[in-house]
mmCIF file of C-alpha atoms in Angstrom:
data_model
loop_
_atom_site.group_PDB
_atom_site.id
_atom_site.type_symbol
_atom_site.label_atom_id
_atom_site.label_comp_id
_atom_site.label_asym_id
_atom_site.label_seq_id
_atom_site.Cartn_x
_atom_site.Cartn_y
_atom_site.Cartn_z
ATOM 1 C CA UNK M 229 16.155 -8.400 0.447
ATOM 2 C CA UNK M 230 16.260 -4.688 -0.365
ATOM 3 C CA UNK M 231 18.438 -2.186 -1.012
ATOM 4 C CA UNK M 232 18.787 0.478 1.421
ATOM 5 C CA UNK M 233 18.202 4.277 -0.669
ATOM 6 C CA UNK M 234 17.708 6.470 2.694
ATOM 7 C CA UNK M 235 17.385 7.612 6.427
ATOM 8 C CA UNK M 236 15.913 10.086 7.656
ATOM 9 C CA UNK M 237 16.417 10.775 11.165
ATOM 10 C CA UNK M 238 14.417 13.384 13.446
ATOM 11 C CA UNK M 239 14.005 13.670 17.616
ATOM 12 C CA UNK M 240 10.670 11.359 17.617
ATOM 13 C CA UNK M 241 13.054 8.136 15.447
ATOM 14 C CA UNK M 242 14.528 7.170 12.566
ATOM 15 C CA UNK M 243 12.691 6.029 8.811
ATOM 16 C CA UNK M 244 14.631 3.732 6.642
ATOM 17 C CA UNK M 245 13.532 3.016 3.229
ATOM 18 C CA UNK M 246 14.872 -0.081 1.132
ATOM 19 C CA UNK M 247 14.495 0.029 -2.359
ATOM 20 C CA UNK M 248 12.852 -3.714 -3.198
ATOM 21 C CA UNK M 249 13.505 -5.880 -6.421
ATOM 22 C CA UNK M 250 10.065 -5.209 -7.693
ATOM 23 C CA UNK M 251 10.306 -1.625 -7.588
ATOM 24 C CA UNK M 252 8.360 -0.897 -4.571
ATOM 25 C CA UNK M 253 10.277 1.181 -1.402
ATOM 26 C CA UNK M 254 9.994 -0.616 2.464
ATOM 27 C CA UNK M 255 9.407 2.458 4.756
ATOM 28 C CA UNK M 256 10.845 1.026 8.367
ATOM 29 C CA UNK M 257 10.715 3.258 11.288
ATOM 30 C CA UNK M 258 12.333 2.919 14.536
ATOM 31 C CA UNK M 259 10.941 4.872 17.802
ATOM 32 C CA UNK M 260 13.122 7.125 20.162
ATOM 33 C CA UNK M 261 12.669 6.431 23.564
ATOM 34 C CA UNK M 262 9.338 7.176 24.974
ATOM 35 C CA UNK M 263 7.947 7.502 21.829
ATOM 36 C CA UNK M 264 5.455 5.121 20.133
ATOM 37 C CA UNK M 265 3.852 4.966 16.889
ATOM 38 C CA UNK M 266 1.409 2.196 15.404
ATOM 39 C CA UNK M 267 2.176 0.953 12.159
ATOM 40 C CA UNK M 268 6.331 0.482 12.433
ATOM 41 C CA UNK M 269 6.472 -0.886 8.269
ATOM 42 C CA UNK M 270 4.758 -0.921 5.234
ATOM 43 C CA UNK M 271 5.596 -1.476 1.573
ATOM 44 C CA UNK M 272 4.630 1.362 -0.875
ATOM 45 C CA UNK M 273 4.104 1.787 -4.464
ATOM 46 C CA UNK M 274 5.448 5.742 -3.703
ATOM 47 C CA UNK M 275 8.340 7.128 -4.847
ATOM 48 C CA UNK M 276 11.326 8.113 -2.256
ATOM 49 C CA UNK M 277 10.128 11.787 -2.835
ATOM 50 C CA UNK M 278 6.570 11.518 -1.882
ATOM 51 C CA UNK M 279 7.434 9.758 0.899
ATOM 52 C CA UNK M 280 9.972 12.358 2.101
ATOM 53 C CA UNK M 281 7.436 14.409 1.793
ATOM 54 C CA UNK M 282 5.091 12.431 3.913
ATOM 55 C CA UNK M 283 7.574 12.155 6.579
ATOM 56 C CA UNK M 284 8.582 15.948 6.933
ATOM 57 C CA UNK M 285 4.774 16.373 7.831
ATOM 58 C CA UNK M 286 3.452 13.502 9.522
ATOM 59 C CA UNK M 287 6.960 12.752 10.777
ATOM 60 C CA UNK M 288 6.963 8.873 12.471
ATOM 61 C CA UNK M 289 2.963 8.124 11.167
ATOM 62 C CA UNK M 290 4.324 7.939 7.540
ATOM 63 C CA UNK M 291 3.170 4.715 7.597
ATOM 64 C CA UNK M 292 -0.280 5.074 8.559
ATOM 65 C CA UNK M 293 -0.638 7.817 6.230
ATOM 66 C CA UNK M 294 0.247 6.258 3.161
ATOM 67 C CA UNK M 295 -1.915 2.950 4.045
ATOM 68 C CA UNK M 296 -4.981 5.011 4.172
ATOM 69 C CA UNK M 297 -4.475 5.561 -0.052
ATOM 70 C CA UNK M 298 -3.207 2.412 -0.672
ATOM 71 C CA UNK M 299 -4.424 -0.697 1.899
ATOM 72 C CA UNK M 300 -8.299 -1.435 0.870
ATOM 73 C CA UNK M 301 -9.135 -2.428 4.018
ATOM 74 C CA UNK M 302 -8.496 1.422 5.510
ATOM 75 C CA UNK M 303 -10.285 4.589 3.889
ATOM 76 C CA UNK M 304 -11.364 2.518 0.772
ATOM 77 C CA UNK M 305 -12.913 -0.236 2.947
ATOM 78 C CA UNK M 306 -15.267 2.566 5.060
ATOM 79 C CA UNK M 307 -16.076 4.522 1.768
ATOM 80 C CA UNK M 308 -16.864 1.761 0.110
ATOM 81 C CA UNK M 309 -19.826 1.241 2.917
ATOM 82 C CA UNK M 310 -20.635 4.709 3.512
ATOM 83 C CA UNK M 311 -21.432 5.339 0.220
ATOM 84 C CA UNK M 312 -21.856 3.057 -2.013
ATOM 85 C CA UNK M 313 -24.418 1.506 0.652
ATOM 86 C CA UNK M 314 -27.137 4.704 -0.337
ATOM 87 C CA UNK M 315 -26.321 5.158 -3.952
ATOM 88 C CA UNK M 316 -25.228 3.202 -7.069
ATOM 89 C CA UNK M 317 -21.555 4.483 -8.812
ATOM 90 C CA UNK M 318 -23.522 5.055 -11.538
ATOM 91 C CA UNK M 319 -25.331 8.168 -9.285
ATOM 92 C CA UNK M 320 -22.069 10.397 -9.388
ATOM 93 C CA UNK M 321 -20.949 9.691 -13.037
ATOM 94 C CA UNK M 322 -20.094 13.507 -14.550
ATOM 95 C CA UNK M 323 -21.119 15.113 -11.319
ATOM 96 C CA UNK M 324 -19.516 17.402 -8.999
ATOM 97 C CA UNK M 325 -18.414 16.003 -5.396
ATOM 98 C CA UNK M 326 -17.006 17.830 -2.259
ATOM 99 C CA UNK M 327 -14.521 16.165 0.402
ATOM 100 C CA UNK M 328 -14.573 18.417 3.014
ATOM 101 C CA UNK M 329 -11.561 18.053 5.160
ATOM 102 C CA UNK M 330 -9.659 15.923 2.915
ATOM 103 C CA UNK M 331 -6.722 16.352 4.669
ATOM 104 C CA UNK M 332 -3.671 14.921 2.957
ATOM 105 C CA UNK M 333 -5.618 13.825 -0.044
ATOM 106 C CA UNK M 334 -5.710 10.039 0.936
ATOM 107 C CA UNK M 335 -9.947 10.260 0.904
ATOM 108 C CA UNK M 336 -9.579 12.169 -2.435
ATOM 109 C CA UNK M 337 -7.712 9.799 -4.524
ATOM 110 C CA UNK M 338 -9.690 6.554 -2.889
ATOM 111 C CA UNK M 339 -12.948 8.398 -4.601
ATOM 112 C CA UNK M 340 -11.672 8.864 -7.549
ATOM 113 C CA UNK M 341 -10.765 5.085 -7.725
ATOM 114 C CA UNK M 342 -14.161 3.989 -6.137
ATOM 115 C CA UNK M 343 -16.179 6.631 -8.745
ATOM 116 C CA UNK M 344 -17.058 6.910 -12.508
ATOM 117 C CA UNK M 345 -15.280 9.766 -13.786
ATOM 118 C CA UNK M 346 -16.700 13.046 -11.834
ATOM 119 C CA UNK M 347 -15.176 16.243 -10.657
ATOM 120 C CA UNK M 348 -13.761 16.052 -6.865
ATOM 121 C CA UNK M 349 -12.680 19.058 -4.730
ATOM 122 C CA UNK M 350 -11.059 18.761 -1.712
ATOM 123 C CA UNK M 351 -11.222 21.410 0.894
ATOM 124 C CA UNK M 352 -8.842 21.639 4.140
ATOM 125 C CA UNK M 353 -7.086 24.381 6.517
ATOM 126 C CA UNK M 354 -3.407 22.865 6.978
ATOM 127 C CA UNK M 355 -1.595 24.229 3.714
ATOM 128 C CA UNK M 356 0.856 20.834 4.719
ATOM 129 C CA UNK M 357 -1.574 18.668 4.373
ATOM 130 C CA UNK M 358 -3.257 20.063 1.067
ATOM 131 C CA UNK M 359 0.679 19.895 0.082
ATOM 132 C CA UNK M 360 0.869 16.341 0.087
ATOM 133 C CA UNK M 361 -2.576 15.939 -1.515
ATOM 134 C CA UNK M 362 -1.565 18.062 -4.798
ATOM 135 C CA UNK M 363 1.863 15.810 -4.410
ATOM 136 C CA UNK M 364 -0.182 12.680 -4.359
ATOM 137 C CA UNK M 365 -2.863 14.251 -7.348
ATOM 138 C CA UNK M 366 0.464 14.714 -9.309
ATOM 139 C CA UNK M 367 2.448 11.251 -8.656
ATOM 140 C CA UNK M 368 -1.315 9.532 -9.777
ATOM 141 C CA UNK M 369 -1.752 11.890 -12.524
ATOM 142 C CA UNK M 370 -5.647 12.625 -11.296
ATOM 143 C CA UNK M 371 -6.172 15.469 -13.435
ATOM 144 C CA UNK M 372 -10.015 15.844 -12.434
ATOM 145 C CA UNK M 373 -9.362 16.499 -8.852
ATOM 146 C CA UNK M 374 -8.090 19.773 -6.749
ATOM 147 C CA UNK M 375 -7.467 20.483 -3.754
ATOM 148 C CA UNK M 376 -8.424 24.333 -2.138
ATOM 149 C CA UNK M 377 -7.866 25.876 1.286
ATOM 150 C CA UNK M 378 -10.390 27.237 4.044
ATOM 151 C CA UNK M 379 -9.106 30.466 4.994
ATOM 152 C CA UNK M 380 -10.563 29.284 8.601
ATOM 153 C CA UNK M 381 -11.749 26.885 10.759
ATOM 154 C CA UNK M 382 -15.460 28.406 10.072
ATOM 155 C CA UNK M 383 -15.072 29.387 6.401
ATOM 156 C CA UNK M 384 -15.011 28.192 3.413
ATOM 157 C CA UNK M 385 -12.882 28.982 0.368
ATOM 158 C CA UNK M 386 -14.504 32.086 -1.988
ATOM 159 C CA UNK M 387 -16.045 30.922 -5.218
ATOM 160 C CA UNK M 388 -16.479 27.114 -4.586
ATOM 161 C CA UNK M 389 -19.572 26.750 -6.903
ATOM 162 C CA UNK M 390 -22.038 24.118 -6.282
ATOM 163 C CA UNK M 391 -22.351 20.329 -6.032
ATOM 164 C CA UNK M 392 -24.123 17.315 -6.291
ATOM 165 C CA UNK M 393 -22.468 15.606 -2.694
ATOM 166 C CA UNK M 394 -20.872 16.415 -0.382
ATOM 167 C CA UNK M 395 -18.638 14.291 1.501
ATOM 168 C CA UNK M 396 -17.739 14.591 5.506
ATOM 169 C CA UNK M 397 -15.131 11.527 5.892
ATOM 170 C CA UNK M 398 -14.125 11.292 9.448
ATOM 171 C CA UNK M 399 -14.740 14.992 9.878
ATOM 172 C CA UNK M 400 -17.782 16.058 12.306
ATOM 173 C CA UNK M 401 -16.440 14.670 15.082
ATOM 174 C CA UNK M 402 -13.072 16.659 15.253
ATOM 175 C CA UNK M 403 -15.614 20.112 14.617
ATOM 176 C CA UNK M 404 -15.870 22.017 17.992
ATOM 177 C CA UNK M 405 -19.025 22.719 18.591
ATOM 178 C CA UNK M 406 -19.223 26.451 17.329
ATOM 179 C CA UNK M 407 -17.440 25.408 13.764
ATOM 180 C CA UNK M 408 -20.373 22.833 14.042
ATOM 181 C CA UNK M 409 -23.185 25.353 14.148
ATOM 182 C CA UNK M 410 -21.508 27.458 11.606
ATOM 183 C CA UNK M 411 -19.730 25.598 9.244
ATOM 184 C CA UNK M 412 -22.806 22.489 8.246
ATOM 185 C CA UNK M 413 -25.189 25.770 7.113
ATOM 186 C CA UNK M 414 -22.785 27.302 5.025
ATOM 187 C CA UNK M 415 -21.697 23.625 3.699
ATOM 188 C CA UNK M 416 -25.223 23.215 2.772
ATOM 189 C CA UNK M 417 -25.948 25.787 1.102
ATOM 190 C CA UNK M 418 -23.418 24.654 -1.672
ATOM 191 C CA UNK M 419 -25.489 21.608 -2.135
ATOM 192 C CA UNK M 420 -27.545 21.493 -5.119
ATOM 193 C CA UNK M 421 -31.409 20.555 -4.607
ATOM 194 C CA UNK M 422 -31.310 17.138 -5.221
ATOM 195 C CA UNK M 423 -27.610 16.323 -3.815
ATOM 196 C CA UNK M 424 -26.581 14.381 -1.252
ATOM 197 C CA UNK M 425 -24.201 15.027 1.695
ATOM 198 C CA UNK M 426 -22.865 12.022 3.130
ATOM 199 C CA UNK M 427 -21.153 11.723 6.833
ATOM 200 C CA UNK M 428 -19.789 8.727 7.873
ATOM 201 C CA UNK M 429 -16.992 7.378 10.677
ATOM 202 C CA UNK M 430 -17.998 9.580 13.255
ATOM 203 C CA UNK M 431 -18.748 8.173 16.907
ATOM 204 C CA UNK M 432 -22.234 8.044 18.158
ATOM 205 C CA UNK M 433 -22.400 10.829 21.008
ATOM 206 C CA UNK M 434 -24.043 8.758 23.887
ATOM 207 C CA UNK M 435 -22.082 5.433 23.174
ATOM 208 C CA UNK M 436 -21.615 3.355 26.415
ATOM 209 C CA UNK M 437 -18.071 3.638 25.639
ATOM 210 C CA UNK M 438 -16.017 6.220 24.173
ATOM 211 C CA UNK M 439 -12.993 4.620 21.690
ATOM 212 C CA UNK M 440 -12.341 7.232 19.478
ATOM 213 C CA UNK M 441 -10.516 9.272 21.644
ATOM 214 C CA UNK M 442 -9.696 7.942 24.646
ATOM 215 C CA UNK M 443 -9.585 4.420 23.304
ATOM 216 C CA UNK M 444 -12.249 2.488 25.610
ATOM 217 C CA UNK M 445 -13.461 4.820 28.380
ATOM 218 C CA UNK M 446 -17.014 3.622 29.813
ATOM 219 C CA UNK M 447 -19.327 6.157 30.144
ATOM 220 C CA UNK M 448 -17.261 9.821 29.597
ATOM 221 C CA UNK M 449 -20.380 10.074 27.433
ATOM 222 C CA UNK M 450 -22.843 10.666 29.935
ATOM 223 C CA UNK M 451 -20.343 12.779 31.904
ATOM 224 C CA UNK M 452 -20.974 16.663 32.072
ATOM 225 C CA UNK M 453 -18.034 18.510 29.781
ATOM 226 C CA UNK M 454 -15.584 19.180 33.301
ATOM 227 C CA UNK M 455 -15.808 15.798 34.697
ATOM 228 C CA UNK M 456 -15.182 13.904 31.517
ATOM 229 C CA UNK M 457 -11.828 16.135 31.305
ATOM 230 C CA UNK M 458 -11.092 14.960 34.659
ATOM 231 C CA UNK M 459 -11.874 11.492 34.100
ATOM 232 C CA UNK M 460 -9.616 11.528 30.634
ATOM 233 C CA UNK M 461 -6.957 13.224 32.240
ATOM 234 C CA UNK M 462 -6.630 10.832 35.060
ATOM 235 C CA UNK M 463 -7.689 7.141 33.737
ATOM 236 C CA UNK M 464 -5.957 7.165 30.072
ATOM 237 C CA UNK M 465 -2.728 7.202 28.444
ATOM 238 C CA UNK M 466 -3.697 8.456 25.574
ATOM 239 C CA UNK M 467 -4.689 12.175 27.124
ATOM 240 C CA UNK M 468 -2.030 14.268 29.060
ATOM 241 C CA UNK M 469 -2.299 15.319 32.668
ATOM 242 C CA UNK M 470 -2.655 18.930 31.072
ATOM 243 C CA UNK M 471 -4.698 18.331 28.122
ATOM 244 C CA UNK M 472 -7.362 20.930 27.890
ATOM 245 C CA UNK M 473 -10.694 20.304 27.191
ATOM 246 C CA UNK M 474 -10.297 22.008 23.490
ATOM 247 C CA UNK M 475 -8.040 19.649 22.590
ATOM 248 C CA UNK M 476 -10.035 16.455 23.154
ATOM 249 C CA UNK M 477 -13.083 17.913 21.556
ATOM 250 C CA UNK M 478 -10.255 18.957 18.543
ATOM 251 C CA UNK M 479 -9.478 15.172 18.987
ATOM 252 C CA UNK M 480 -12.955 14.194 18.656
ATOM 253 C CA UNK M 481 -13.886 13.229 21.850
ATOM 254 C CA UNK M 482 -17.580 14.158 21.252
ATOM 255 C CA UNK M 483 -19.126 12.188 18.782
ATOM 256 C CA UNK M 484 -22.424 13.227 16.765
ATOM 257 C CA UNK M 485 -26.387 12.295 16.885
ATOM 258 C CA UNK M 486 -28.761 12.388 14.206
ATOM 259 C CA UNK M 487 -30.652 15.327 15.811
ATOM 260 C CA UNK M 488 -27.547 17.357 16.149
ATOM 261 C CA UNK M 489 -26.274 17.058 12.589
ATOM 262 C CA UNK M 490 -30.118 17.789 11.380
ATOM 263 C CA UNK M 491 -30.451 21.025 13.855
ATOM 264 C CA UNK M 492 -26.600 22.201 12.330
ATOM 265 C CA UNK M 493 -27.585 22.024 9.224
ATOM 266 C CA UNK M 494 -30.509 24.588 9.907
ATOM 267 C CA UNK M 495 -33.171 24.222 7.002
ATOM 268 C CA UNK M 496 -36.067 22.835 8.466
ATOM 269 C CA UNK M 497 -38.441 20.853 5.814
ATOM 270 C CA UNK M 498 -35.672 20.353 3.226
ATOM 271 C CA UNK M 499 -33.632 17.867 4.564
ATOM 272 C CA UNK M 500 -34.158 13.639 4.228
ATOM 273 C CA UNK M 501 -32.505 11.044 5.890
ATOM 274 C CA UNK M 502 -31.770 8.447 3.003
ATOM 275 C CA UNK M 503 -32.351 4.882 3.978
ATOM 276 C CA UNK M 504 -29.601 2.389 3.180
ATOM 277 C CA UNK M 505 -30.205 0.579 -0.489
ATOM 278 C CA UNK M 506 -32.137 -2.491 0.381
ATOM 279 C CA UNK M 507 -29.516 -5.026 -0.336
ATOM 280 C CA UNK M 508 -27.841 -3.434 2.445
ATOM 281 C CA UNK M 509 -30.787 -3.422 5.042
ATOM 282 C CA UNK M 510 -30.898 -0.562 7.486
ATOM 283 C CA UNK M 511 -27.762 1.184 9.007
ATOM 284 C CA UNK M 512 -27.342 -1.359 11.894
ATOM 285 C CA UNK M 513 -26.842 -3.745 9.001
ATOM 286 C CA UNK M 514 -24.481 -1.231 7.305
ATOM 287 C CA UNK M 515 -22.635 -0.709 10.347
ATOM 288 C CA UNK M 516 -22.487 -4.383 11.385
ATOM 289 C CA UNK M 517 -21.023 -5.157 7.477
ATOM 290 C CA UNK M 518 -18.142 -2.773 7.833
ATOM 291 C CA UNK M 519 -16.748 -4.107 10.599
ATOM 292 C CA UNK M 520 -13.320 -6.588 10.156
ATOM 293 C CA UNK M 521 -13.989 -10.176 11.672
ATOM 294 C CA UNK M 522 -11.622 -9.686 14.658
ATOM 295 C CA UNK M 523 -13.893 -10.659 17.508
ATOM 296 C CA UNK M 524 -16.670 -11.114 15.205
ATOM 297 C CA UNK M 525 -18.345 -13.316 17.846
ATOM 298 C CA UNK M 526 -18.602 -9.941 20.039
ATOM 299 C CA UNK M 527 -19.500 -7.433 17.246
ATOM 300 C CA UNK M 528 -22.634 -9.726 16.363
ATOM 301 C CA UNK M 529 -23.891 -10.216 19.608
ATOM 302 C CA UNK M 530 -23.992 -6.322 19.658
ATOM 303 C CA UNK M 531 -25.813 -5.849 16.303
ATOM 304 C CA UNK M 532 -28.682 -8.510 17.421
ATOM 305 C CA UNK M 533 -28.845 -6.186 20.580
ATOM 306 C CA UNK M 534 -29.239 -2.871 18.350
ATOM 307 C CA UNK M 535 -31.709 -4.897 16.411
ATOM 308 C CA UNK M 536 -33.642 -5.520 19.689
ATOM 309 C CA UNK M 537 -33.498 -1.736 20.462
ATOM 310 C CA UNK M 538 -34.736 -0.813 17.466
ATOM 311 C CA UNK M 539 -37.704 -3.291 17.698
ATOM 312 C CA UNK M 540 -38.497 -1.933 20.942
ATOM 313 C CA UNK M 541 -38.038 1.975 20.888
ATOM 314 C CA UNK M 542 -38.001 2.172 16.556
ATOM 315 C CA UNK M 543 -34.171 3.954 17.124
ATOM 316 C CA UNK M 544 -31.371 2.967 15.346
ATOM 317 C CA UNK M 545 -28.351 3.211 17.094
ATOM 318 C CA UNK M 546 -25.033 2.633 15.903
ATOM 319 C CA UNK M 547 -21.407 3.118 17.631
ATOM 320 C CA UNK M 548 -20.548 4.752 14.669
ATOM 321 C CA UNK M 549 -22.344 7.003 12.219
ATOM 322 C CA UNK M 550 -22.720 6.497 8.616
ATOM 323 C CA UNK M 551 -25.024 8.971 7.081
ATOM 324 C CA UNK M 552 -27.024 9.882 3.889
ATOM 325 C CA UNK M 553 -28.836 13.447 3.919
ATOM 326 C CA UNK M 554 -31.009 14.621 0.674
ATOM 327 C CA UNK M 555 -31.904 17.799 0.082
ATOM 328 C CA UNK M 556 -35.188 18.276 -0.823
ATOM 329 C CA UNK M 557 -36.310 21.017 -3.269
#
């Protein structure tokens, strides 16, 4: 049994936080009315200030937030994949790495666990968010990471320098299509010859059905932009009678394609697409390995179907993207 250290209460519930017998704090959080929220508990390793801070921001998905640092089946578990499937650790040892979007950090300080010792900046637009990423930097005493902000949603910060990869975690897919076309170019050009920009957790585009977003609609893939808002708007929950179509593409409701993250990044005969390492096998394989094993049965009748699509047409198609581009000198 803990000890109970603090409540916090706001208009969306209330957060209690026990303080344990092993030093760790139990974050419970209890729902208004009409609200709803995911992950209701979880027991951290942060202390009551951190998670205060947390909370003023991210309000009743404390929780979540703090999981995606510290459960190794969240961020660290698709990382782990996304990366470390293309390249040894020993590949970033004393080098220079972006995390674009890093958001509140939690991507950040999973790399620097995952990594030999290298420099890591993280780049985002909400000055909250970078907050609690210097917070977190600070409570783990990473001294080889910081944290910068875009002046806008299609610029970068002045003086950045250059670097050896580049990292977009769970990032394209929540770029509208203009910050797209201008922000991947400008991106690039901070990679050095050489380097390697990784993207990885994004949907595939034309997937049969669209989870990310709208958390199972068939076919608002193939729809054109005006129907699909329609079709959101009246079939699931999860989007508001008067959700505009700007917000669902902010939420990520169009995924990416090979082709379109190749034409965004605009430099034609400089730019390889790195083949998982071979003990991985291609990136059906890579996909199909970071999966959990809830309804394994299901996921792996799915993979042997991408396998027979790729033996037929040569494509590999994947619900989700995990991505290694090189660029060439």
């Amino acid at each position: 049994m803990g000890t109970c250290i603090a409540e916090f209460l706001r208009p969306q519930g209330i957060m209690r936080i026990e303080s344990l017998p092993d030093g760790r704090n139990r974050i419970s959080l209890t729902p208004a009315p009409g609200c709803t929220v995911q992950r209701r508990a979880w027991t951290t390793s942060y202390p009551l200030a951190l998670i205060r801070a947390i909370h003023s921001t991210k309000g009743l998905y404390v929780c979540d937030e703090i999981m995606r640092e510290e459960d190794p089946r969240y961020v660290e578990h698709f990382l782990r994949h996304a990366v470390l499937s293309y390249l040894d650790p020993a590949a970033f040892a004393g080098k220079r790495v972006l995390d674009f979007g890093c958001g509140s950090g939690a991507s950040v300080m999973v790399l620097s666990r995952l990594l030999p010792p290298c420099e890591i900046v993280g780049i985002e637009l909400d000055a909250r968010l970078l907050e609690i990423a210097r917070l977190r930097a600070e409570y783990f005493g990473r001294t080889s990471v910081r944290f910068l902000q875009s002046p806008s949603g299609d610029q970068l910060p002045p003086e950045l320098g250059e670097f050896d990869f580049i990292m977009f975690n769970a990032v394209f897919e929540h770029l509208l299509p203009h910050e797209r076309r201008q922000l991947l170019p400008l991106v690039w050009k901070h990679l050095r010859p050489g380097g390697v920009l990784f993207l990885n957790q994004t949907p595939y585009r034309y997937s049969p059905i669209e989870v990310h977003t709208t958390g199972g609609l068939p076919f608002i893939n193939y729809l054109p932009d005006r129907l699909a808002l329609r079709f959101a708007r009246r079939f699931c929950k999860r989007v508001a009678p008067d959700e505009t179509w700007t917000t669902l593409l902010r939420r990520g409701i169009r995924g990416a394609t090979v082709p379109e993250v190749i034409s965004c990044l605009n430099d034609p005969g400089h730019i390889a697409l790195l083949r998982p390492l071979p003990r991985v096998g291609d990136r059906i394989d890579l996909w199909f390995k970071s999966l959990s094993k809830k309804h394994l049965g299901v996921k792996r009748g799915i993979w042997a179907s991408l396998k027979v699509i790729k033996l037929l047409t040569r494509k590999e198609l994947t619900p989700t993207l995990s991505l290694a581009f090189r660029k060439t000198a």
